[in-house]
PDB file of C-alpha atoms in Angstrom:
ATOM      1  CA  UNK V   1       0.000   0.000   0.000  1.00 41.00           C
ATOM      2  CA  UNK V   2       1.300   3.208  -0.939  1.00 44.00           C
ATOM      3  CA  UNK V   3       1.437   6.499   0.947  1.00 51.00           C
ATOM      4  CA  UNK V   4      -0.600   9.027   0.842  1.00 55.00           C
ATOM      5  CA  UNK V   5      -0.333  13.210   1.308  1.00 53.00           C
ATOM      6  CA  UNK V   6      -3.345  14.910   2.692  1.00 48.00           C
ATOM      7  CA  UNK V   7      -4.539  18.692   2.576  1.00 43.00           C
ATOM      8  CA  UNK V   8      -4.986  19.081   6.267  1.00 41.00           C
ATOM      9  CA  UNK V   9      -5.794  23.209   6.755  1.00 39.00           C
ATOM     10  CA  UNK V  10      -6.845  26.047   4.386  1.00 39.00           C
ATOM     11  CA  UNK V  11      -6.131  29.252   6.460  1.00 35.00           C
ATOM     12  CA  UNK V  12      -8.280  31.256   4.446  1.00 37.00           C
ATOM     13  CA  UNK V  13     -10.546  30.727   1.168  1.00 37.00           C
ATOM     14  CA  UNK V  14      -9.396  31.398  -2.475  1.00 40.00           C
ATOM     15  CA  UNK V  15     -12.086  33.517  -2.915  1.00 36.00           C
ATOM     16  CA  UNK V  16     -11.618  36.026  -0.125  1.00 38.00           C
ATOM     17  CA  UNK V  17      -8.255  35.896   0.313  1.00 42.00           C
ATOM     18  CA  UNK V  18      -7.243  39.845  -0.719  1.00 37.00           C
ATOM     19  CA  UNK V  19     -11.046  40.898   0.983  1.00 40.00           C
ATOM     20  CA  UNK V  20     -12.847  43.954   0.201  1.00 38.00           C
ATOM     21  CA  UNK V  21     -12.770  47.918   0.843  1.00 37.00           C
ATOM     22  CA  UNK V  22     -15.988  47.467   2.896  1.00 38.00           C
ATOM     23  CA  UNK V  23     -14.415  44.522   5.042  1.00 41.00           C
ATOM     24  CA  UNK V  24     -11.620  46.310   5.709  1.00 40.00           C
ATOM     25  CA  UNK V  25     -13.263  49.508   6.641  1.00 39.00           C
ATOM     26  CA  UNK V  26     -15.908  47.806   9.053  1.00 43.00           C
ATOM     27  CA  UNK V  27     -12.513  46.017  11.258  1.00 52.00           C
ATOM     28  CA  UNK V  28     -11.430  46.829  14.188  1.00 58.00           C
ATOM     29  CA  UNK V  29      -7.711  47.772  14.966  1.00 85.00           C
ATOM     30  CA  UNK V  30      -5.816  44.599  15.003  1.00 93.00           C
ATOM     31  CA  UNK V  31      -3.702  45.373  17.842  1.00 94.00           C
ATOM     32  CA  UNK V  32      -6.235  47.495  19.594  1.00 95.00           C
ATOM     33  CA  UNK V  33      -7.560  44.196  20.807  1.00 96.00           C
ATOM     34  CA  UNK V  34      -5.021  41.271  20.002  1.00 97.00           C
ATOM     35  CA  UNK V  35      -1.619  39.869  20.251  1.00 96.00           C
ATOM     36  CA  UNK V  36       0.248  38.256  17.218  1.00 93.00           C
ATOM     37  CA  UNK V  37      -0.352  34.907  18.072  1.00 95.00           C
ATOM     38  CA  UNK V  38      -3.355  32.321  17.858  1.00 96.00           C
ATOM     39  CA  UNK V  39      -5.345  31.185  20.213  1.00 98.00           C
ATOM     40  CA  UNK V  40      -7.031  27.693  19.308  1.00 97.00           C
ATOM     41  CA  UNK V  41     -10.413  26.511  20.890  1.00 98.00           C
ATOM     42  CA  UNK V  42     -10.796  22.561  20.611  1.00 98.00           C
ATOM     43  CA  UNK V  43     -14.742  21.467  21.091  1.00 98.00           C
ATOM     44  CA  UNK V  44     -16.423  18.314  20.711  1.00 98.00           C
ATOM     45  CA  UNK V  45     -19.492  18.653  18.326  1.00 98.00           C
ATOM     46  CA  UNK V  46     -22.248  15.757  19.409  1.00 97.00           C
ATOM     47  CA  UNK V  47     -25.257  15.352  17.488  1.00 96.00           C
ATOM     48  CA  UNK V  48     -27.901  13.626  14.984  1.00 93.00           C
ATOM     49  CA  UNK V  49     -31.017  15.078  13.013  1.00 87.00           C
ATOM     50  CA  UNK V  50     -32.542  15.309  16.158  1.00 89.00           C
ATOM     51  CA  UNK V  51     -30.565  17.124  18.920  1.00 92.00           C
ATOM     52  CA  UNK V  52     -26.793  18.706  19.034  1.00 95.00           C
ATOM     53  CA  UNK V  53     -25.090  19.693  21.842  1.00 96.00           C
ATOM     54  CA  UNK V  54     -20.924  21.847  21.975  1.00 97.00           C
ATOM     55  CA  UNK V  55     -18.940  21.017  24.938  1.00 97.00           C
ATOM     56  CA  UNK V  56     -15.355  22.646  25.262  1.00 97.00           C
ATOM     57  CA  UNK V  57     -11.989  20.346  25.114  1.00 98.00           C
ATOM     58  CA  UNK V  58      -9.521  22.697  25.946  1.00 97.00           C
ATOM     59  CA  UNK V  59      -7.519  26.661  24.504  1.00 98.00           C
ATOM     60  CA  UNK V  60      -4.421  26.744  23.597  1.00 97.00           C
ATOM     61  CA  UNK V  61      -1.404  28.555  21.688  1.00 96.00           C
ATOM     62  CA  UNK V  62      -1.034  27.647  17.872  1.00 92.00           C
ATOM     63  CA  UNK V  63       1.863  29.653  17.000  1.00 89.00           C
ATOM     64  CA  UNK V  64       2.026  33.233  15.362  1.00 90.00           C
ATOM     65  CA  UNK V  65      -1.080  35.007  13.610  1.00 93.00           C
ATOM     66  CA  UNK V  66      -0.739  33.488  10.292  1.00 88.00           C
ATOM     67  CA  UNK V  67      -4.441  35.580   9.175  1.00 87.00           C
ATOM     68  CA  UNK V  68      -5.094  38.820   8.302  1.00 85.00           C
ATOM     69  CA  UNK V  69      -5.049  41.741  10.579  1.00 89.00           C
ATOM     70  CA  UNK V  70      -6.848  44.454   8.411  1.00 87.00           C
ATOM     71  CA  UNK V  71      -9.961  41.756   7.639  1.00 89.00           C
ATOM     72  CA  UNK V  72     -10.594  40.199  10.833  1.00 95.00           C
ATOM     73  CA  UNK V  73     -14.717  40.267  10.234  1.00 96.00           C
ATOM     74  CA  UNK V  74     -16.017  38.364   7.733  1.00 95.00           C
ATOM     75  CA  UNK V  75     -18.741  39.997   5.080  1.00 94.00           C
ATOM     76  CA  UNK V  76     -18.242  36.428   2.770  1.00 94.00           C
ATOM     77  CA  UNK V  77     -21.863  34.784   4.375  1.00 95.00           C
ATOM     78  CA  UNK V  78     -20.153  31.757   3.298  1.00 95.00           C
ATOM     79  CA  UNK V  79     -20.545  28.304   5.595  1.00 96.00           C
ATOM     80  CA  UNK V  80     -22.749  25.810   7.350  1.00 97.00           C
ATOM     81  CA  UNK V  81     -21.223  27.334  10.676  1.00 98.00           C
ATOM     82  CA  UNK V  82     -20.027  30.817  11.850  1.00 98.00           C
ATOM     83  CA  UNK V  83     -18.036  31.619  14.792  1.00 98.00           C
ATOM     84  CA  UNK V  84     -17.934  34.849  16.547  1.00 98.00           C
ATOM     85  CA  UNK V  85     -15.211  36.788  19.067  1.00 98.00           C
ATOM     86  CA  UNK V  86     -16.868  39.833  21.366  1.00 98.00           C
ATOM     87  CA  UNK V  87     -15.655  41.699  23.832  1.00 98.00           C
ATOM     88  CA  UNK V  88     -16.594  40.361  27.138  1.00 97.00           C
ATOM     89  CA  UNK V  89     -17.691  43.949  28.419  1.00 96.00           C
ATOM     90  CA  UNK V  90     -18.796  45.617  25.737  1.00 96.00           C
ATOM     91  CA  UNK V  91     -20.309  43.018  22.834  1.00 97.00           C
ATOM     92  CA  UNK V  92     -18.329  44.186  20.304  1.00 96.00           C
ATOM     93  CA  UNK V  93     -17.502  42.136  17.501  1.00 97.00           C
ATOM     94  CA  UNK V  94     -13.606  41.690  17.131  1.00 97.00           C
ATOM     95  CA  UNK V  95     -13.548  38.502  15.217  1.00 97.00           C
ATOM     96  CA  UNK V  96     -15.660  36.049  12.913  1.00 97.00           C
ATOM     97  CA  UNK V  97     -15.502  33.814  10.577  1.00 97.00           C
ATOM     98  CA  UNK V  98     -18.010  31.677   8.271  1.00 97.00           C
ATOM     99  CA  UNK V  99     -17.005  27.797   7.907  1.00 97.00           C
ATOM    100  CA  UNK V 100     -18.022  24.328   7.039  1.00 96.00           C
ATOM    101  CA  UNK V 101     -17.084  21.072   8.863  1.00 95.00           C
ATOM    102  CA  UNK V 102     -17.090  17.627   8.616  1.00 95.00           C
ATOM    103  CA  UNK V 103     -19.992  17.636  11.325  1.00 96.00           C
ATOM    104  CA  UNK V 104     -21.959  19.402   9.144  1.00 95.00           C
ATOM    105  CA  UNK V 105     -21.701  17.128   6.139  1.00 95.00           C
ATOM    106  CA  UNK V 106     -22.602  14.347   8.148  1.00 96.00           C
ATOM    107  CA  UNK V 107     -25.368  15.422   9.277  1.00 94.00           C
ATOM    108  CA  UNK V 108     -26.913  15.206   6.124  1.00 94.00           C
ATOM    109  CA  UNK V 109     -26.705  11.326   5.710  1.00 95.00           C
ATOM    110  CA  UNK V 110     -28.613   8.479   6.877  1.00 95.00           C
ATOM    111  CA  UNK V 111     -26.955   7.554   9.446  1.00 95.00           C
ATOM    112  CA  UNK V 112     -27.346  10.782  11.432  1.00 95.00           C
ATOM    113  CA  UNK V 113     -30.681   9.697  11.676  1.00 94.00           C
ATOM    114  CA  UNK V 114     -30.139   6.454  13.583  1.00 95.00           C
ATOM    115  CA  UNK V 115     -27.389   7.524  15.428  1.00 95.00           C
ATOM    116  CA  UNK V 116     -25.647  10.265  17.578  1.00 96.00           C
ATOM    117  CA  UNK V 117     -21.678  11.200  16.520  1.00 97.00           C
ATOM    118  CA  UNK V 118     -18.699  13.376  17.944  1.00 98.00           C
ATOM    119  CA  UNK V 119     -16.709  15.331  16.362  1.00 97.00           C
ATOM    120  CA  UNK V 120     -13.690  16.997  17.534  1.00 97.00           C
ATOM    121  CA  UNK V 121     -13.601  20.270  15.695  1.00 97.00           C
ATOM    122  CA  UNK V 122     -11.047  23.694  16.284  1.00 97.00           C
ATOM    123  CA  UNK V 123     -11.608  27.546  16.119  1.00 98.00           C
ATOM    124  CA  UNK V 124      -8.364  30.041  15.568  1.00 97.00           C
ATOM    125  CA  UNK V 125      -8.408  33.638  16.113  1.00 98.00           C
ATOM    126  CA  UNK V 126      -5.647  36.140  17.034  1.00 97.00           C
ATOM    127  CA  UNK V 127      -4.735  36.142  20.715  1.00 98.00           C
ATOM    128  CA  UNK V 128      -7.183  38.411  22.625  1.00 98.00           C
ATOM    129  CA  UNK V 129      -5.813  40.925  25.278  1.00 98.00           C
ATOM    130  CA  UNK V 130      -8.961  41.031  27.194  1.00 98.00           C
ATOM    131  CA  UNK V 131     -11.916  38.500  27.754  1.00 98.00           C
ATOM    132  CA  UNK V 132     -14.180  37.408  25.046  1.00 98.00           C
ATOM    133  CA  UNK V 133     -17.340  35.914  23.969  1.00 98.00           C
ATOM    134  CA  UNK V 134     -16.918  33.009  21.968  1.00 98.00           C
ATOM    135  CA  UNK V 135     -19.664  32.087  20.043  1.00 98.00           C
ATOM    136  CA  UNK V 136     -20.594  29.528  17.704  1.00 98.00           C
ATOM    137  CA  UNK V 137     -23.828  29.536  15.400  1.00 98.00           C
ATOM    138  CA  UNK V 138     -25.375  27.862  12.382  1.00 97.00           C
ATOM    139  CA  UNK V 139     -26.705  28.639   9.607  1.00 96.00           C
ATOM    140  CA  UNK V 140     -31.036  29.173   9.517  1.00 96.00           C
ATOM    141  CA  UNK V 141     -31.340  31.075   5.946  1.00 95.00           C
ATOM    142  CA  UNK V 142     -29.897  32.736   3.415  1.00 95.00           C
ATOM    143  CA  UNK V 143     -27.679  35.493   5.372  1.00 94.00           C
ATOM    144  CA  UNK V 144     -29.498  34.035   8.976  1.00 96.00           C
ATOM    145  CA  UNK V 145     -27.458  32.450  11.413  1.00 96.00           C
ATOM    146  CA  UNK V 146     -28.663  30.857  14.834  1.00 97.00           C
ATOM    147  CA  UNK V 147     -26.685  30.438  18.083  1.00 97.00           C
ATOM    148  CA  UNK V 148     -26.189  27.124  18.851  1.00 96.00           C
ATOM    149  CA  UNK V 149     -23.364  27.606  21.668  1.00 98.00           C
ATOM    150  CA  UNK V 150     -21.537  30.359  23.825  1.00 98.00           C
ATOM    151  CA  UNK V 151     -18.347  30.532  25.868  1.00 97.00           C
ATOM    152  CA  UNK V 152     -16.181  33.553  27.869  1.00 98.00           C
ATOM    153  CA  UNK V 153     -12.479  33.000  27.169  1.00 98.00           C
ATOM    154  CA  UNK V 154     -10.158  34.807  29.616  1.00 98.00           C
ATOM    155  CA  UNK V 155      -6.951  35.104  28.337  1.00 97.00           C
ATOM    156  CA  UNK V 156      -4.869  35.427  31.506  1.00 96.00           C
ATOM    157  CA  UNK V 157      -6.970  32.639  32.683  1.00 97.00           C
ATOM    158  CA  UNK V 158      -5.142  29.496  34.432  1.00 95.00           C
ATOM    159  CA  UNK V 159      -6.755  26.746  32.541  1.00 94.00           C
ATOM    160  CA  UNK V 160      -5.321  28.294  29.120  1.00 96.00           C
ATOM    161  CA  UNK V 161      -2.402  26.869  28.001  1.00 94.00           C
ATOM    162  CA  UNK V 162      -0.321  29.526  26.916  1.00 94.00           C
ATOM    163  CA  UNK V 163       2.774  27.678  26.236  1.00 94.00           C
ATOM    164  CA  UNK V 164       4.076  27.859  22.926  1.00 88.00           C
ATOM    165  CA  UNK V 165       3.902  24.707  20.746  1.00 82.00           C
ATOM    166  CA  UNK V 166       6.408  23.125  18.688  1.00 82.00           C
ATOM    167  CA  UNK V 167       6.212  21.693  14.874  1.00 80.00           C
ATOM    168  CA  UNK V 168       4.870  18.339  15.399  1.00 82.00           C
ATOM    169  CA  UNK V 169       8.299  17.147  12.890  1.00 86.00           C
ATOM    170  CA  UNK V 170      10.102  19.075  10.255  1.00 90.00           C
ATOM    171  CA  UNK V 171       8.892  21.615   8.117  1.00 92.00           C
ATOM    172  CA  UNK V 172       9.817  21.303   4.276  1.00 95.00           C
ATOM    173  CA  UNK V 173       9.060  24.676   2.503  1.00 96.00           C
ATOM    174  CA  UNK V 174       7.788  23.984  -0.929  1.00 97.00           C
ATOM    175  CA  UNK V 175       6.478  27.143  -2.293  1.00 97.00           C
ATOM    176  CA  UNK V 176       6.998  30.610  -0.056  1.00 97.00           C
ATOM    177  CA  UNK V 177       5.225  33.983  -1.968  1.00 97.00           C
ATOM    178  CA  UNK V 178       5.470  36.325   1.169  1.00 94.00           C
ATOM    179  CA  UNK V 179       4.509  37.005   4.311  1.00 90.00           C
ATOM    180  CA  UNK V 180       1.850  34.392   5.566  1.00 87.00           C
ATOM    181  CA  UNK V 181      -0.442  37.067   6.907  1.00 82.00           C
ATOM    182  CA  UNK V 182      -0.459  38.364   3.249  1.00 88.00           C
ATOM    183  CA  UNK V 183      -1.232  35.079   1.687  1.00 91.00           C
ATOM    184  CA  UNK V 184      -3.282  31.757   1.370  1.00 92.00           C
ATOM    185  CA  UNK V 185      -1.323  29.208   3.442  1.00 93.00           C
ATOM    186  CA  UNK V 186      -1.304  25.710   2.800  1.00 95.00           C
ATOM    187  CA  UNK V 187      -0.112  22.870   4.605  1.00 94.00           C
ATOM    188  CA  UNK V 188       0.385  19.121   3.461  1.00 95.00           C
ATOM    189  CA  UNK V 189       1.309  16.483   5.924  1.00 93.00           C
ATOM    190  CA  UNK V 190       1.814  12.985   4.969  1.00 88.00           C
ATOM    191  CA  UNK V 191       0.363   9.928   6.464  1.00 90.00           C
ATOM    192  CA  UNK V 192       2.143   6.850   6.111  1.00 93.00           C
ATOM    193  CA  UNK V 193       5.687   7.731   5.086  1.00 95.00           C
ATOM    194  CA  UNK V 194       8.516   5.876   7.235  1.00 95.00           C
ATOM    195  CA  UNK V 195      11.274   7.753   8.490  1.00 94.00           C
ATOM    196  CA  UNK V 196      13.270   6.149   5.897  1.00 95.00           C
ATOM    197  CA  UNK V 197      10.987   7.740   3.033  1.00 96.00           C
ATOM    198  CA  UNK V 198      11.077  11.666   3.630  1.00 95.00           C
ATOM    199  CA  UNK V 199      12.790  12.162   0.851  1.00 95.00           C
ATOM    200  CA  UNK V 200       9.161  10.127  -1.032  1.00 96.00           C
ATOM    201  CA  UNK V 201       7.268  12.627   0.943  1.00 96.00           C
ATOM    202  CA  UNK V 202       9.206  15.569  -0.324  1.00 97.00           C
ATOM    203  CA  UNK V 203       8.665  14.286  -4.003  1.00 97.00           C
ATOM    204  CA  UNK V 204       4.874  13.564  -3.491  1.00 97.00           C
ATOM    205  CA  UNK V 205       4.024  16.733  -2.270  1.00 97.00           C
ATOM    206  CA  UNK V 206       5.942  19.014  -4.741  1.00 97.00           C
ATOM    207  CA  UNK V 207       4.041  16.933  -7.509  1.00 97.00           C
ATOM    208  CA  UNK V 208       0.970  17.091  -5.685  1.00 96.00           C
ATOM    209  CA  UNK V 209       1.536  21.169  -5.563  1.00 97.00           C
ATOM    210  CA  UNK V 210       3.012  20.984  -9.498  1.00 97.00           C
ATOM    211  CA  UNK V 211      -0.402  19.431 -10.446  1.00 97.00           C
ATOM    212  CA  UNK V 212      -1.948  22.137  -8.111  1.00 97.00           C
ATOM    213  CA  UNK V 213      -0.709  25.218  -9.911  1.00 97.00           C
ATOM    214  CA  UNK V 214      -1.389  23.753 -13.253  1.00 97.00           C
ATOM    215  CA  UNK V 215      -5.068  24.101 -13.412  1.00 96.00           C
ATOM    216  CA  UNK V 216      -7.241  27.608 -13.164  1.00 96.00           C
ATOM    217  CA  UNK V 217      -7.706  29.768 -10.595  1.00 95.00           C
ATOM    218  CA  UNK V 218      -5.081  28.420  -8.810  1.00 96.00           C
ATOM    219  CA  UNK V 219      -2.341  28.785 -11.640  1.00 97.00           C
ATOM    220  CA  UNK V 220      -3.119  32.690 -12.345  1.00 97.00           C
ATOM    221  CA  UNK V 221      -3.187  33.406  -8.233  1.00 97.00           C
ATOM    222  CA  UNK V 222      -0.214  31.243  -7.864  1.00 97.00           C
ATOM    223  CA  UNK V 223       1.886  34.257  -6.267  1.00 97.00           C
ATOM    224  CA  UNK V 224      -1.028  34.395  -3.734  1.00 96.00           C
ATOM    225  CA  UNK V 225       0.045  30.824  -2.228  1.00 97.00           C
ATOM    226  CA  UNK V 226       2.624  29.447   0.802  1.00 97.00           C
ATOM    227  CA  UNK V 227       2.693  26.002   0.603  1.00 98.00           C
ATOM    228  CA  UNK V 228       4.485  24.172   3.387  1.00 96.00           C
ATOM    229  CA  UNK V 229       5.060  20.090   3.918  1.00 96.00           C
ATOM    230  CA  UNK V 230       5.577  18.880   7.692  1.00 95.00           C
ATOM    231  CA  UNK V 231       6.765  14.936   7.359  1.00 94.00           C
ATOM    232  CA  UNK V 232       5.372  12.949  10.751  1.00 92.00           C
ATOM    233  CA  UNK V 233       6.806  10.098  10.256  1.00 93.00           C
ATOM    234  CA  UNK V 234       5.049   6.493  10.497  1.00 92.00           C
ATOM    235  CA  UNK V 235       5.731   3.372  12.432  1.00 90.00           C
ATOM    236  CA  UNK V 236       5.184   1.500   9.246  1.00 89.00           C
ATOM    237  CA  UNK V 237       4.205   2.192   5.552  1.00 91.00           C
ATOM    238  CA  UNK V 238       0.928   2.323   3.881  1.00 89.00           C
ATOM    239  CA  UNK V 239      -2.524   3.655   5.464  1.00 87.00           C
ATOM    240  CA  UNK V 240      -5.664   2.753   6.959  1.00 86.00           C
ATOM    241  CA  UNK V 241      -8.087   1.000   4.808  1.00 87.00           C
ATOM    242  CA  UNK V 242     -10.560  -0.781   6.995  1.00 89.00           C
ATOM    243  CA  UNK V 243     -13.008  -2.086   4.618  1.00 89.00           C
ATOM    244  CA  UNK V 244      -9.957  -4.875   3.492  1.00 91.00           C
ATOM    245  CA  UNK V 245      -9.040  -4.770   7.234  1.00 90.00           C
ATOM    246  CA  UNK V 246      -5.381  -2.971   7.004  1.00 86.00           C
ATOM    247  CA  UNK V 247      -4.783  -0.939  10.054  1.00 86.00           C
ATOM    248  CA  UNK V 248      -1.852   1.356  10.663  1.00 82.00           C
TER     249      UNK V 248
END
């Protein structure tokens, strides 16, 4: 069984990516209100067609601000989901951002009508320097969105992990356009590859990113692109394939 590469996070959509006059009119100052660095909330998402219900994992520190700091509300309406950052005090919106998630698309099938799932899902945001409102809600209509669950983040609070995290293994640049607030980030990591086949990885990923940048819109925004490998190496080759009963 061969490897296999994976497109594991799209920091911001093709389609927004440069944002508009009005956007960046209607944001507040970016360091009125937030460090350069990202805060990460990790949530389990529990539901089925008939009930849903958020419950928070943990916050943490996910490196510098890798977003935008001039677009930091989103005008898009684009997404299932939307998440929202308010000041604590005050109610103001600081942050939001429209998205769609894995929970989302399965809640469409069959099965989410015979049984109840979790899903372990992740918001980012720049690092607030006050508290905040953190609040998730779903889509109800066209441009209407419902709130489906709330939570106050304190920043200087002792059950945030502030510690700074390391790359989970190295980090292979394989396209660099600028400054990653100024640009679509990408990031492949590989599942399956041996410590023995990095140099496999390497190969497979600047193909995969070749074939990328070789079809429209990505070949005419190319310049508008980071694209970064991180090898994790495995125990052993190949991947998971359950239905023929392989495990890795």
């Amino acid at each position: 069984m061969t490897a296999r590469i994976g497109l594991v996070a799209l920091v911001a959509l093709m389609t927004v990516c440069l944002g508009s006059a009005e956007m960046r009119a209607q944001s507040p100052g970016f360091h009125d209100h937030f460090a350069d660095r990202t805060m990460r909330v990790d949530y389990f998402h529990t539901g089925s067609s008939e009930m849903e219900v958020i419950s928070l994992d943990r916050v943490v520190s996910d490196g510098p601000w890798a977003g935008p700091r001039d677009r930091l509300v989103d005008e898009s309406n684009m997404g299932k989901f939307r998440f929202e950052v308010r000041a604590a005090d005050t109610g103001s919106l600081l942050y939001s951002r429209g998205f769609a998630s894995i929970y989302g698309e399965w809640e469409t099938t069959a099965e989410a009508a015979e049984v109840e799932r979790t899903f372990h899902e992740s918001l980012r945001f720049p690092w607030p320097l006050n508290p905040v409102r953190v609040a998730l809600h779903r889509r109800t209509g066209p441009r209407e969105f419902s709130q489906v669950w709330e939570t106050v983040i304190d920043p200087e609070s002792r059950f945030i992990n502030a510690a700074d995290r390391g790359a989970a293994g190295p980090v292979h640049t394989i396209l660099d356009s600028g400054p990653p607030s100024e640009k679509v980030d990408l990031v492949l990591v590989g599942e399956g590859y041996t410590r023995e086949q990095e140099s496999k990885f390497l190969a497979d990923a600047r193909r995969l990113v070749e074939s990328l940048f070789e079809i429209e819109p990505f070949r005419a925004r190319k310049n508008d692109f980071n694209v970064r490998a991180v090898f994790v190496p495995a125990e052993r080759p190949g991947v998971n394939r359950p239905h023929v009963g392989e495990f890795r």
